[in-house]
């Protein structure tokens, strides 16, 4: 089946999609992204089979708005979810990637974390998923499946809209079990699987076999985190192996990414993840909060073992995935742009000159190599072409650039609320 871009899609039939999202994975916390103390062989192998981005930005530095941006292809403000949510969620009027696939006749499944609403209008099945197994809120204990982090404590494990109880069973293993079941059932029909991991998000509950692998790490926080990342890698590997076993790998687009940077919250023992050379972490608009790993693989279509240094965004995945599977985009505003040309050709043009973020009164704008971050304490201008660490504040020496970027952002604040 020929695509409009000139590449050939598999003759086996429509392209399937597996979208894998890690939770709180640090900017460089894969071996293929530069880590020298973490073991991530399965995700590294995926990178060897596809294209990895070094400047991949998410829509927000916290969970709900980042996921809203990913699934709608829109800025969190336009997706009407600029903050974390626990119940009300993203309005059902928003159109998700799952709904795009569902309308095209694909079977759609969400396995794992939702965190975009719990009402009948905002739960997974209201937003395009034929099947759902997982938790609706931001995190759960992996064995009791209770949400403990704000009252009242409550059990949070669901199959579709029915609460299910599997106390004592390790949730990441339940995710793999459900993914295999879904893939086996759908092996002869097109599918979209959103495999939304809850790891390495706290609580840090890695399996002992992975804890034992890192006993020589001196930093106890890094030990906990490293074991959980390798556990995550193991679950990803099991899903990829099942695609191979079912002879689905050649016809399946696999996307792997993190929702934002690593956590330094108390519940994550103050850290353990790494942003490498970048400043900041989860909850900040510095690079370490919003620049994350991303890999795309589709055999015979996407080049193998290549790297792209152009900056792109998670919102670009909506139109990119749609183009790979030849689905028509909705008529409403999509902020992302397809990056299929860039994936195919390292010399293709970058899709963006300017991008914006806003979170709890803080905001940031990137324009070409310049990035302006505004917090309640400072106005910080950096030139990312020479200062990836956002260490040197150039605001005072470049007032005209600060003024111009501020004006761009003020215009965006108005425009981004338009539906």
mmCIF file of C-alpha atoms in Angstrom:
data_model
loop_
_atom_site.group_PDB
_atom_site.id
_atom_site.type_symbol
_atom_site.label_atom_id
_atom_site.label_comp_id
_atom_site.label_asym_id
_atom_site.label_seq_id
_atom_site.Cartn_x
_atom_site.Cartn_y
_atom_site.Cartn_z
ATOM 1 C CA UNK A 1 0.000 0.000 0.000
ATOM 2 C CA UNK A 2 1.702 3.207 -1.150
ATOM 3 C CA UNK A 3 1.734 6.328 0.968
ATOM 4 C CA UNK A 4 1.507 9.890 -0.290
ATOM 5 C CA UNK A 5 5.116 10.478 0.812
ATOM 6 C CA UNK A 6 6.430 7.859 -1.561
ATOM 7 C CA UNK A 7 7.481 5.257 1.029
ATOM 8 C CA UNK A 8 5.865 1.849 0.873
ATOM 9 C CA UNK A 9 3.762 0.615 3.755
ATOM 10 C CA UNK A 10 3.665 -3.090 4.404
ATOM 11 C CA UNK A 11 1.684 -5.259 2.044
ATOM 12 C CA UNK A 12 0.452 -7.141 5.109
ATOM 13 C CA UNK A 13 -2.304 -4.573 5.617
ATOM 14 C CA UNK A 14 -2.987 -1.444 7.655
ATOM 15 C CA UNK A 15 -0.197 -0.304 9.937
ATOM 16 C CA UNK A 16 -0.754 -0.977 13.632
ATOM 17 C CA UNK A 17 0.448 1.436 16.310
ATOM 18 C CA UNK A 18 1.854 0.853 19.804
ATOM 19 C CA UNK A 19 2.387 4.074 21.736
ATOM 20 C CA UNK A 20 4.508 3.490 24.860
ATOM 21 C CA UNK A 21 4.752 6.278 27.428
ATOM 22 C CA UNK A 22 6.998 6.111 30.493
ATOM 23 C CA UNK A 23 6.107 8.085 33.612
ATOM 24 C CA UNK A 24 8.720 10.424 35.163
ATOM 25 C CA UNK A 25 11.642 9.053 33.114
ATOM 26 C CA UNK A 26 14.630 11.400 33.195
ATOM 27 C CA UNK A 27 15.950 13.188 30.117
ATOM 28 C CA UNK A 28 19.017 10.952 29.702
ATOM 29 C CA UNK A 29 17.986 7.878 31.698
ATOM 30 C CA UNK A 30 18.377 5.293 28.957
ATOM 31 C CA UNK A 31 21.654 3.745 27.947
ATOM 32 C CA UNK A 32 21.035 4.876 24.361
ATOM 33 C CA UNK A 33 20.501 8.455 25.597
ATOM 34 C CA UNK A 34 23.826 8.641 27.404
ATOM 35 C CA UNK A 35 23.378 6.898 30.734
ATOM 36 C CA UNK A 36 26.409 4.822 31.722
ATOM 37 C CA UNK A 37 24.957 3.262 34.881
ATOM 38 C CA UNK A 38 21.510 2.063 33.743
ATOM 39 C CA UNK A 39 20.705 -1.145 31.882
ATOM 40 C CA UNK A 40 17.955 -0.654 29.271
ATOM 41 C CA UNK A 41 18.705 -3.257 26.577
ATOM 42 C CA UNK A 42 15.188 -3.541 25.169
ATOM 43 C CA UNK A 43 14.608 0.163 24.628
ATOM 44 C CA UNK A 44 18.173 0.495 23.323
ATOM 45 C CA UNK A 45 17.385 -2.231 20.794
ATOM 46 C CA UNK A 46 14.280 -0.310 19.745
ATOM 47 C CA UNK A 47 16.461 2.756 19.144
ATOM 48 C CA UNK A 48 18.773 0.617 17.001
ATOM 49 C CA UNK A 49 15.758 -0.310 14.880
ATOM 50 C CA UNK A 50 14.452 3.239 14.513
ATOM 51 C CA UNK A 51 15.064 6.964 14.878
ATOM 52 C CA UNK A 52 15.857 8.621 18.200
ATOM 53 C CA UNK A 53 15.366 12.344 18.865
ATOM 54 C CA UNK A 54 17.762 14.343 21.030
ATOM 55 C CA UNK A 55 15.563 17.447 21.287
ATOM 56 C CA UNK A 56 12.086 16.079 21.893
ATOM 57 C CA UNK A 57 9.823 18.353 23.941
ATOM 58 C CA UNK A 58 6.615 17.432 25.724
ATOM 59 C CA UNK A 59 3.673 19.789 26.180
ATOM 60 C CA UNK A 60 4.064 20.147 29.928
ATOM 61 C CA UNK A 61 6.331 19.215 32.820
ATOM 62 C CA UNK A 62 3.554 17.400 34.698
ATOM 63 C CA UNK A 63 1.404 14.403 33.888
ATOM 64 C CA UNK A 64 -2.145 15.381 32.899
ATOM 65 C CA UNK A 65 -1.414 18.316 30.567
ATOM 66 C CA UNK A 66 1.471 16.431 28.965
ATOM 67 C CA UNK A 67 -0.803 13.480 28.193
ATOM 68 C CA UNK A 68 -3.595 15.748 26.990
ATOM 69 C CA UNK A 69 -1.183 17.412 24.575
ATOM 70 C CA UNK A 70 0.094 14.050 23.310
ATOM 71 C CA UNK A 71 -3.348 12.560 22.688
ATOM 72 C CA UNK A 72 -4.873 15.659 21.072
ATOM 73 C CA UNK A 73 -1.888 17.128 19.221
ATOM 74 C CA UNK A 74 -2.732 20.452 20.884
ATOM 75 C CA UNK A 75 -1.200 22.749 23.451
ATOM 76 C CA UNK A 76 -2.558 21.890 26.921
ATOM 77 C CA UNK A 77 -4.427 25.213 27.011
ATOM 78 C CA UNK A 78 -6.176 24.425 23.746
ATOM 79 C CA UNK A 79 -6.873 20.904 24.993
ATOM 80 C CA UNK A 80 -8.493 22.576 28.032
ATOM 81 C CA UNK A 81 -6.290 20.809 30.561
ATOM 82 C CA UNK A 82 -3.328 23.006 31.518
ATOM 83 C CA UNK A 83 -3.104 21.534 35.050
ATOM 84 C CA UNK A 84 -3.110 18.109 36.679
ATOM 85 C CA UNK A 85 -6.540 16.613 37.232
ATOM 86 C CA UNK A 86 -7.972 13.944 39.505
ATOM 87 C CA UNK A 87 -11.649 13.704 38.583
ATOM 88 C CA UNK A 88 -13.184 16.174 36.146
ATOM 89 C CA UNK A 89 -10.510 15.836 33.480
ATOM 90 C CA UNK A 90 -10.149 16.915 29.879
ATOM 91 C CA UNK A 91 -13.494 17.850 28.304
ATOM 92 C CA UNK A 92 -15.061 15.089 26.261
ATOM 93 C CA UNK A 93 -15.376 17.497 23.345
ATOM 94 C CA UNK A 94 -11.634 17.190 22.780
ATOM 95 C CA UNK A 95 -10.754 14.789 19.960
ATOM 96 C CA UNK A 96 -8.086 12.226 20.761
ATOM 97 C CA UNK A 97 -5.749 10.048 18.758
ATOM 98 C CA UNK A 98 -7.778 7.069 19.986
ATOM 99 C CA UNK A 99 -10.937 8.549 18.487
ATOM 100 C CA UNK A 100 -9.119 9.047 15.179
ATOM 101 C CA UNK A 101 -8.231 5.353 15.106
ATOM 102 C CA UNK A 102 -11.623 4.244 16.380
ATOM 103 C CA UNK A 103 -13.435 6.118 13.616
ATOM 104 C CA UNK A 104 -11.147 4.423 11.078
ATOM 105 C CA UNK A 105 -12.157 0.978 12.303
ATOM 106 C CA UNK A 106 -9.118 0.204 14.450
ATOM 107 C CA UNK A 107 -9.538 -1.581 17.779
ATOM 108 C CA UNK A 108 -8.215 0.771 20.457
ATOM 109 C CA UNK A 109 -6.875 -0.110 23.893
ATOM 110 C CA UNK A 110 -5.406 1.804 26.826
ATOM 111 C CA UNK A 111 -3.405 -0.266 29.289
ATOM 112 C CA UNK A 112 -1.962 1.546 32.297
ATOM 113 C CA UNK A 113 -2.290 5.125 33.471
ATOM 114 C CA UNK A 114 -5.042 7.489 32.262
ATOM 115 C CA UNK A 115 -5.030 10.627 34.482
ATOM 116 C CA UNK A 116 -7.302 12.590 32.145
ATOM 117 C CA UNK A 117 -10.616 12.286 33.942
ATOM 118 C CA UNK A 118 -12.932 9.909 35.786
ATOM 119 C CA UNK A 119 -16.415 11.051 34.784
ATOM 120 C CA UNK A 120 -18.556 9.246 32.168
ATOM 121 C CA UNK A 121 -17.688 12.088 29.779
ATOM 122 C CA UNK A 122 -13.925 12.060 30.411
ATOM 123 C CA UNK A 123 -12.903 8.467 31.161
ATOM 124 C CA UNK A 124 -10.971 6.397 28.583
ATOM 125 C CA UNK A 125 -14.013 4.883 26.918
ATOM 126 C CA UNK A 126 -15.521 8.328 26.447
ATOM 127 C CA UNK A 127 -12.300 9.421 24.721
ATOM 128 C CA UNK A 128 -11.969 6.757 22.054
ATOM 129 C CA UNK A 129 -10.748 3.603 23.772
ATOM 130 C CA UNK A 130 -12.692 0.402 23.141
ATOM 131 C CA UNK A 131 -10.840 -1.247 26.014
ATOM 132 C CA UNK A 132 -9.245 0.049 29.205
ATOM 133 C CA UNK A 133 -7.307 -1.747 31.913
ATOM 134 C CA UNK A 134 -5.501 0.326 34.494
ATOM 135 C CA UNK A 135 -5.827 3.241 36.888
ATOM 136 C CA UNK A 136 -7.634 6.504 36.332
ATOM 137 C CA UNK A 137 -5.672 8.675 38.758
ATOM 138 C CA UNK A 138 -2.048 9.765 38.705
ATOM 139 C CA UNK A 139 -0.412 6.862 40.520
ATOM 140 C CA UNK A 140 -1.156 3.712 42.477
ATOM 141 C CA UNK A 141 0.627 1.316 44.790
ATOM 142 C CA UNK A 142 1.756 -1.475 42.481
ATOM 143 C CA UNK A 143 0.544 -4.291 44.750
ATOM 144 C CA UNK A 144 -2.606 -3.032 46.499
ATOM 145 C CA UNK A 145 -3.633 -0.818 43.538
ATOM 146 C CA UNK A 146 -4.695 1.926 45.936
ATOM 147 C CA UNK A 147 -4.251 5.643 45.351
ATOM 148 C CA UNK A 148 -2.786 6.932 48.631
ATOM 149 C CA UNK A 149 -1.464 10.390 47.873
ATOM 150 C CA UNK A 150 -4.481 12.501 48.777
ATOM 151 C CA UNK A 151 -7.563 11.599 50.752
ATOM 152 C CA UNK A 152 -9.649 9.665 50.808
ATOM 153 C CA UNK A 153 -7.513 6.616 50.046
ATOM 154 C CA UNK A 154 -9.205 4.611 47.337
ATOM 155 C CA UNK A 155 -8.779 1.509 45.237
ATOM 156 C CA UNK A 156 -8.095 2.411 41.580
ATOM 157 C CA UNK A 157 -7.942 -0.563 39.221
ATOM 158 C CA UNK A 158 -10.478 -0.863 36.407
ATOM 159 C CA UNK A 159 -11.394 -2.960 33.438
ATOM 160 C CA UNK A 160 -13.389 -0.595 31.268
ATOM 161 C CA UNK A 161 -15.861 0.945 33.764
ATOM 162 C CA UNK A 162 -15.876 -1.993 36.170
ATOM 163 C CA UNK A 163 -13.658 -1.957 39.244
ATOM 164 C CA UNK A 164 -11.528 -5.111 39.454
ATOM 165 C CA UNK A 165 -9.524 -6.525 42.344
ATOM 166 C CA UNK A 166 -6.183 -8.296 41.955
ATOM 167 C CA UNK A 167 -4.545 -7.442 45.272
ATOM 168 C CA UNK A 168 -0.963 -8.630 45.561
ATOM 169 C CA UNK A 169 -0.393 -8.825 41.821
ATOM 170 C CA UNK A 170 2.369 -6.553 40.478
ATOM 171 C CA UNK A 171 0.722 -3.910 38.316
ATOM 172 C CA UNK A 172 3.427 -3.679 35.598
ATOM 173 C CA UNK A 173 3.110 -7.441 35.150
ATOM 174 C CA UNK A 174 -0.659 -7.074 34.872
ATOM 175 C CA UNK A 175 -0.059 -4.487 32.157
ATOM 176 C CA UNK A 176 2.095 -6.913 30.184
ATOM 177 C CA UNK A 177 -0.490 -9.659 30.617
ATOM 178 C CA UNK A 178 -3.222 -7.399 29.259
ATOM 179 C CA UNK A 179 -1.057 -6.172 26.387
ATOM 180 C CA UNK A 180 -0.326 -9.737 25.297
ATOM 181 C CA UNK A 181 -3.995 -10.640 25.523
ATOM 182 C CA UNK A 182 -4.926 -7.644 23.386
ATOM 183 C CA UNK A 183 -2.237 -8.297 20.774
ATOM 184 C CA UNK A 184 -3.192 -11.943 20.492
ATOM 185 C CA UNK A 185 -6.859 -11.078 20.060
ATOM 186 C CA UNK A 186 -6.105 -8.390 17.463
ATOM 187 C CA UNK A 187 -3.333 -10.026 15.482
ATOM 188 C CA UNK A 188 -5.519 -10.281 12.369
ATOM 189 C CA UNK A 189 -7.157 -6.843 12.665
ATOM 190 C CA UNK A 190 -5.689 -3.306 12.861
ATOM 191 C CA UNK A 191 -5.111 -1.904 16.335
ATOM 192 C CA UNK A 192 -3.931 1.080 18.332
ATOM 193 C CA UNK A 193 -2.424 0.206 21.725
ATOM 194 C CA UNK A 194 -1.599 2.988 24.185
ATOM 195 C CA UNK A 195 0.715 1.301 26.704
ATOM 196 C CA UNK A 196 0.907 3.975 29.400
ATOM 197 C CA UNK A 197 3.390 2.773 31.972
ATOM 198 C CA UNK A 198 3.241 3.996 35.567
ATOM 199 C CA UNK A 199 6.997 3.547 35.967
ATOM 200 C CA UNK A 200 9.436 4.895 37.113
ATOM 201 C CA UNK A 201 6.873 7.117 38.879
ATOM 202 C CA UNK A 202 6.725 6.717 42.653
ATOM 203 C CA UNK A 203 6.149 4.585 44.652
ATOM 204 C CA UNK A 204 9.561 3.087 43.855
ATOM 205 C CA UNK A 205 8.657 -0.615 43.845
ATOM 206 C CA UNK A 206 11.070 -2.413 41.564
ATOM 207 C CA UNK A 207 11.263 -6.202 41.561
ATOM 208 C CA UNK A 208 14.058 -7.650 43.682
ATOM 209 C CA UNK A 209 15.838 -9.165 40.675
ATOM 210 C CA UNK A 210 16.388 -5.653 39.344
ATOM 211 C CA UNK A 211 17.253 -4.209 42.746
ATOM 212 C CA UNK A 212 20.031 -6.807 42.985
ATOM 213 C CA UNK A 213 21.539 -5.564 39.738
ATOM 214 C CA UNK A 214 22.405 -2.197 41.253
ATOM 215 C CA UNK A 215 23.760 -3.065 44.711
ATOM 216 C CA UNK A 216 27.085 -1.486 43.807
ATOM 217 C CA UNK A 217 25.628 1.952 43.101
ATOM 218 C CA UNK A 218 26.668 4.243 45.944
ATOM 219 C CA UNK A 219 23.661 6.566 45.804
ATOM 220 C CA UNK A 220 20.650 4.870 47.427
ATOM 221 C CA UNK A 221 18.190 7.057 45.527
ATOM 222 C CA UNK A 222 19.869 6.217 42.239
ATOM 223 C CA UNK A 223 19.708 2.523 43.202
ATOM 224 C CA UNK A 224 15.939 2.639 43.703
ATOM 225 C CA UNK A 225 15.386 4.585 40.513
ATOM 226 C CA UNK A 226 17.778 2.505 38.390
ATOM 227 C CA UNK A 227 16.079 -0.738 39.389
ATOM 228 C CA UNK A 228 12.692 0.696 38.485
ATOM 229 C CA UNK A 229 13.932 1.917 35.085
ATOM 230 C CA UNK A 230 15.343 -1.513 34.263
ATOM 231 C CA UNK A 231 12.038 -3.028 35.373
ATOM 232 C CA UNK A 232 10.288 -0.646 32.962
ATOM 233 C CA UNK A 233 12.661 -1.734 30.207
ATOM 234 C CA UNK A 234 11.833 -5.371 30.918
ATOM 235 C CA UNK A 235 8.091 -4.748 30.505
ATOM 236 C CA UNK A 236 8.647 -2.870 27.255
ATOM 237 C CA UNK A 237 10.790 -5.738 26.046
ATOM 238 C CA UNK A 238 8.079 -8.282 26.789
ATOM 239 C CA UNK A 239 5.558 -6.328 24.719
ATOM 240 C CA UNK A 240 8.021 -5.954 21.823
ATOM 241 C CA UNK A 241 8.813 -9.659 22.010
ATOM 242 C CA UNK A 242 5.111 -10.465 21.745
ATOM 243 C CA UNK A 243 4.882 -8.346 18.590
ATOM 244 C CA UNK A 244 7.745 -10.417 17.170
ATOM 245 C CA UNK A 245 6.202 -13.715 18.255
ATOM 246 C CA UNK A 246 2.919 -12.848 16.560
ATOM 247 C CA UNK A 247 4.709 -11.666 13.382
ATOM 248 C CA UNK A 248 3.325 -8.169 13.904
ATOM 249 C CA UNK A 249 6.581 -6.223 14.328
ATOM 250 C CA UNK A 250 7.134 -5.545 10.627
ATOM 251 C CA UNK A 251 3.756 -3.869 10.331
ATOM 252 C CA UNK A 252 3.628 -1.997 13.644
ATOM 253 C CA UNK A 253 4.734 1.559 14.307
ATOM 254 C CA UNK A 254 6.204 1.680 17.824
ATOM 255 C CA UNK A 255 6.675 4.998 19.610
ATOM 256 C CA UNK A 256 8.464 5.262 22.954
ATOM 257 C CA UNK A 257 8.676 8.453 25.015
ATOM 258 C CA UNK A 258 8.445 9.854 28.537
ATOM 259 C CA UNK A 259 5.688 12.193 29.681
ATOM 260 C CA UNK A 260 8.221 14.628 31.231
ATOM 261 C CA UNK A 261 11.438 14.682 33.247
ATOM 262 C CA UNK A 262 12.352 12.793 36.425
ATOM 263 C CA UNK A 263 10.761 13.539 39.768
ATOM 264 C CA UNK A 264 12.589 15.115 42.706
ATOM 265 C CA UNK A 265 9.514 14.966 44.937
ATOM 266 C CA UNK A 266 9.715 13.670 48.505
ATOM 267 C CA UNK A 267 7.696 10.618 47.496
ATOM 268 C CA UNK A 268 10.439 9.824 44.972
ATOM 269 C CA UNK A 269 13.020 10.099 47.782
ATOM 270 C CA UNK A 270 14.029 13.492 46.432
ATOM 271 C CA UNK A 271 15.296 12.154 43.137
ATOM 272 C CA UNK A 272 17.337 9.409 41.579
ATOM 273 C CA UNK A 273 16.719 10.272 37.959
ATOM 274 C CA UNK A 274 19.012 12.376 35.819
ATOM 275 C CA UNK A 275 18.661 15.240 33.386
ATOM 276 C CA UNK A 276 22.318 14.923 32.416
ATOM 277 C CA UNK A 277 23.610 18.288 31.194
ATOM 278 C CA UNK A 278 20.192 19.913 31.460
ATOM 279 C CA UNK A 279 18.850 22.068 34.253
ATOM 280 C CA UNK A 280 15.666 21.185 36.138
ATOM 281 C CA UNK A 281 13.324 18.219 36.518
ATOM 282 C CA UNK A 282 9.626 17.354 36.575
ATOM 283 C CA UNK A 283 7.472 20.381 37.363
ATOM 284 C CA UNK A 284 9.935 22.913 35.912
ATOM 285 C CA UNK A 285 10.125 24.497 32.479
ATOM 286 C CA UNK A 286 13.884 24.131 32.283
ATOM 287 C CA UNK A 287 15.140 21.598 29.745
ATOM 288 C CA UNK A 288 15.265 18.810 32.347
ATOM 289 C CA UNK A 289 11.526 19.105 32.867
ATOM 290 C CA UNK A 290 10.358 19.088 29.257
ATOM 291 C CA UNK A 291 13.106 17.506 27.092
ATOM 292 C CA UNK A 292 12.682 13.714 27.139
ATOM 293 C CA UNK A 293 13.673 10.539 25.277
ATOM 294 C CA UNK A 294 11.689 9.653 22.148
ATOM 295 C CA UNK A 295 12.113 6.785 19.678
ATOM 296 C CA UNK A 296 10.035 5.816 16.625
ATOM 297 C CA UNK A 297 10.378 2.514 14.814
ATOM 298 C CA UNK A 298 8.599 1.070 11.772
ATOM 299 C CA UNK A 299 10.651 -1.479 9.798
ATOM 300 C CA UNK A 300 11.252 -0.716 6.107
ATOM 301 C CA UNK A 301 9.678 2.728 6.531
ATOM 302 C CA UNK A 302 11.621 4.484 9.310
ATOM 303 C CA UNK A 303 15.428 4.386 9.031
ATOM 304 C CA UNK A 304 17.225 2.126 11.502
ATOM 305 C CA UNK A 305 19.731 3.310 14.088
ATOM 306 C CA UNK A 306 19.606 7.000 13.205
ATOM 307 C CA UNK A 307 19.483 10.148 15.337
ATOM 308 C CA UNK A 308 17.709 13.446 14.710
ATOM 309 C CA UNK A 309 18.923 16.601 16.469
ATOM 310 C CA UNK A 310 16.143 18.904 15.232
ATOM 311 C CA UNK A 311 13.744 19.946 17.956
ATOM 312 C CA UNK A 312 10.258 18.513 17.742
ATOM 313 C CA UNK A 313 7.354 18.073 20.153
ATOM 314 C CA UNK A 314 5.033 15.382 21.463
ATOM 315 C CA UNK A 315 2.176 17.221 19.753
ATOM 316 C CA UNK A 316 3.825 16.441 16.427
ATOM 317 C CA UNK A 317 3.120 12.756 17.018
ATOM 318 C CA UNK A 318 -0.626 13.092 16.367
ATOM 319 C CA UNK A 319 -0.251 14.224 12.724
ATOM 320 C CA UNK A 320 2.870 12.073 12.255
ATOM 321 C CA UNK A 321 1.157 8.864 13.310
ATOM 322 C CA UNK A 322 -1.898 9.794 11.262
ATOM 323 C CA UNK A 323 0.264 10.226 8.173
ATOM 324 C CA UNK A 324 2.049 6.909 8.626
ATOM 325 C CA UNK A 325 -1.268 5.064 8.793
ATOM 326 C CA UNK A 326 -2.926 7.283 6.177
ATOM 327 C CA UNK A 327 -5.714 8.673 8.323
ATOM 328 C CA UNK A 328 -7.223 12.083 7.637
ATOM 329 C CA UNK A 329 -6.695 14.686 10.340
ATOM 330 C CA UNK A 330 -9.713 16.317 11.991
ATOM 331 C CA UNK A 331 -10.796 19.726 10.740
ATOM 332 C CA UNK A 332 -10.089 21.571 13.976
ATOM 333 C CA UNK A 333 -6.808 23.189 14.992
ATOM 334 C CA UNK A 334 -3.847 20.850 15.553
ATOM 335 C CA UNK A 335 -0.732 22.534 16.936
ATOM 336 C CA UNK A 336 1.640 19.713 16.042
ATOM 337 C CA UNK A 337 3.040 19.131 12.564
ATOM 338 C CA UNK A 338 3.924 15.883 10.852
ATOM 339 C CA UNK A 339 7.610 15.019 11.103
ATOM 340 C CA UNK A 340 7.607 12.068 8.690
ATOM 341 C CA UNK A 341 9.883 13.948 6.280
ATOM 342 C CA UNK A 342 12.365 14.711 9.051
ATOM 343 C CA UNK A 343 12.319 11.114 10.231
ATOM 344 C CA UNK A 344 13.035 9.939 6.686
ATOM 345 C CA UNK A 345 15.741 12.513 5.927
ATOM 346 C CA UNK A 346 18.193 14.045 8.394
ATOM 347 C CA UNK A 347 18.540 17.092 6.123
ATOM 348 C CA UNK A 348 14.816 17.914 6.133
ATOM 349 C CA UNK A 349 13.711 21.199 7.641
ATOM 350 C CA UNK A 350 12.800 21.493 11.319
ATOM 351 C CA UNK A 351 9.019 21.736 11.832
ATOM 352 C CA UNK A 352 9.055 24.663 14.275
ATOM 353 C CA UNK A 353 10.736 27.973 14.959
ATOM 354 C CA UNK A 354 8.757 28.813 18.102
ATOM 355 C CA UNK A 355 7.132 26.847 20.923
ATOM 356 C CA UNK A 356 5.522 27.725 24.245
ATOM 357 C CA UNK A 357 4.909 26.297 27.707
ATOM 358 C CA UNK A 358 2.926 27.516 30.710
ATOM 359 C CA UNK A 359 2.581 25.905 34.129
ATOM 360 C CA UNK A 360 1.166 27.329 37.349
ATOM 361 C CA UNK A 361 2.071 30.909 36.493
ATOM 362 C CA UNK A 362 5.503 30.081 35.090
ATOM 363 C CA UNK A 363 6.050 30.215 31.372
ATOM 364 C CA UNK A 364 8.695 29.593 28.735
ATOM 365 C CA UNK A 365 9.107 30.232 25.043
ATOM 366 C CA UNK A 366 11.689 28.833 22.673
ATOM 367 C CA UNK A 367 12.386 30.690 19.428
ATOM 368 C CA UNK A 368 15.110 29.154 17.287
ATOM 369 C CA UNK A 369 18.123 28.839 19.601
ATOM 370 C CA UNK A 370 16.773 31.278 22.190
ATOM 371 C CA UNK A 371 14.780 30.222 25.236
ATOM 372 C CA UNK A 372 13.158 32.562 27.731
ATOM 373 C CA UNK A 373 11.931 31.209 31.076
ATOM 374 C CA UNK A 374 9.814 33.424 33.346
ATOM 375 C CA UNK A 375 9.247 32.410 36.962
ATOM 376 C CA UNK A 376 8.147 34.413 39.986
ATOM 377 C CA UNK A 377 11.828 34.838 40.857
ATOM 378 C CA UNK A 378 13.585 35.553 37.577
ATOM 379 C CA UNK A 379 13.521 36.253 33.875
ATOM 380 C CA UNK A 380 16.092 33.917 32.356
ATOM 381 C CA UNK A 381 17.280 34.049 28.736
ATOM 382 C CA UNK A 382 19.604 31.412 27.336
ATOM 383 C CA UNK A 383 21.105 30.558 23.973
ATOM 384 C CA UNK A 384 20.674 26.790 23.764
ATOM 385 C CA UNK A 385 23.096 26.510 20.873
ATOM 386 C CA UNK A 386 25.935 27.290 23.290
ATOM 387 C CA UNK A 387 24.395 26.753 26.729
ATOM 388 C CA UNK A 388 22.329 23.576 26.984
ATOM 389 C CA UNK A 389 22.525 23.742 30.766
ATOM 390 C CA UNK A 390 20.688 27.096 30.925
ATOM 391 C CA UNK A 391 23.465 28.266 33.211
ATOM 392 C CA UNK A 392 24.223 31.746 31.865
ATOM 393 C CA UNK A 393 21.427 34.301 32.056
ATOM 394 C CA UNK A 394 21.667 36.561 29.004
ATOM 395 C CA UNK A 395 18.512 38.569 29.743
ATOM 396 C CA UNK A 396 20.214 41.732 30.992
ATOM 397 C CA UNK A 397 22.589 41.825 28.028
ATOM 398 C CA UNK A 398 19.809 41.222 25.473
ATOM 399 C CA UNK A 399 16.744 43.287 26.449
ATOM 400 C CA UNK A 400 15.446 43.448 22.866
ATOM 401 C CA UNK A 401 15.352 39.658 22.595
ATOM 402 C CA UNK A 402 13.587 39.403 25.958
ATOM 403 C CA UNK A 403 11.035 41.946 24.781
ATOM 404 C CA UNK A 404 10.455 40.158 21.473
ATOM 405 C CA UNK A 405 10.045 36.717 23.064
ATOM 406 C CA UNK A 406 7.743 38.124 25.722
ATOM 407 C CA UNK A 407 5.565 39.637 22.999
ATOM 408 C CA UNK A 408 5.470 36.286 21.178
ATOM 409 C CA UNK A 409 4.334 34.596 24.350
ATOM 410 C CA UNK A 410 1.635 37.142 25.139
ATOM 411 C CA UNK A 411 0.195 36.643 21.661
ATOM 412 C CA UNK A 412 0.305 32.879 22.215
ATOM 413 C CA UNK A 413 -1.532 33.180 25.533
ATOM 414 C CA UNK A 414 -4.495 34.594 23.643
ATOM 415 C CA UNK A 415 -4.307 32.346 20.601
ATOM 416 C CA UNK A 416 -3.793 29.069 22.482
ATOM 417 C CA UNK A 417 -7.195 29.306 24.149
ATOM 418 C CA UNK A 418 -8.973 29.388 20.791
ATOM 419 C CA UNK A 419 -10.652 26.080 20.011
#
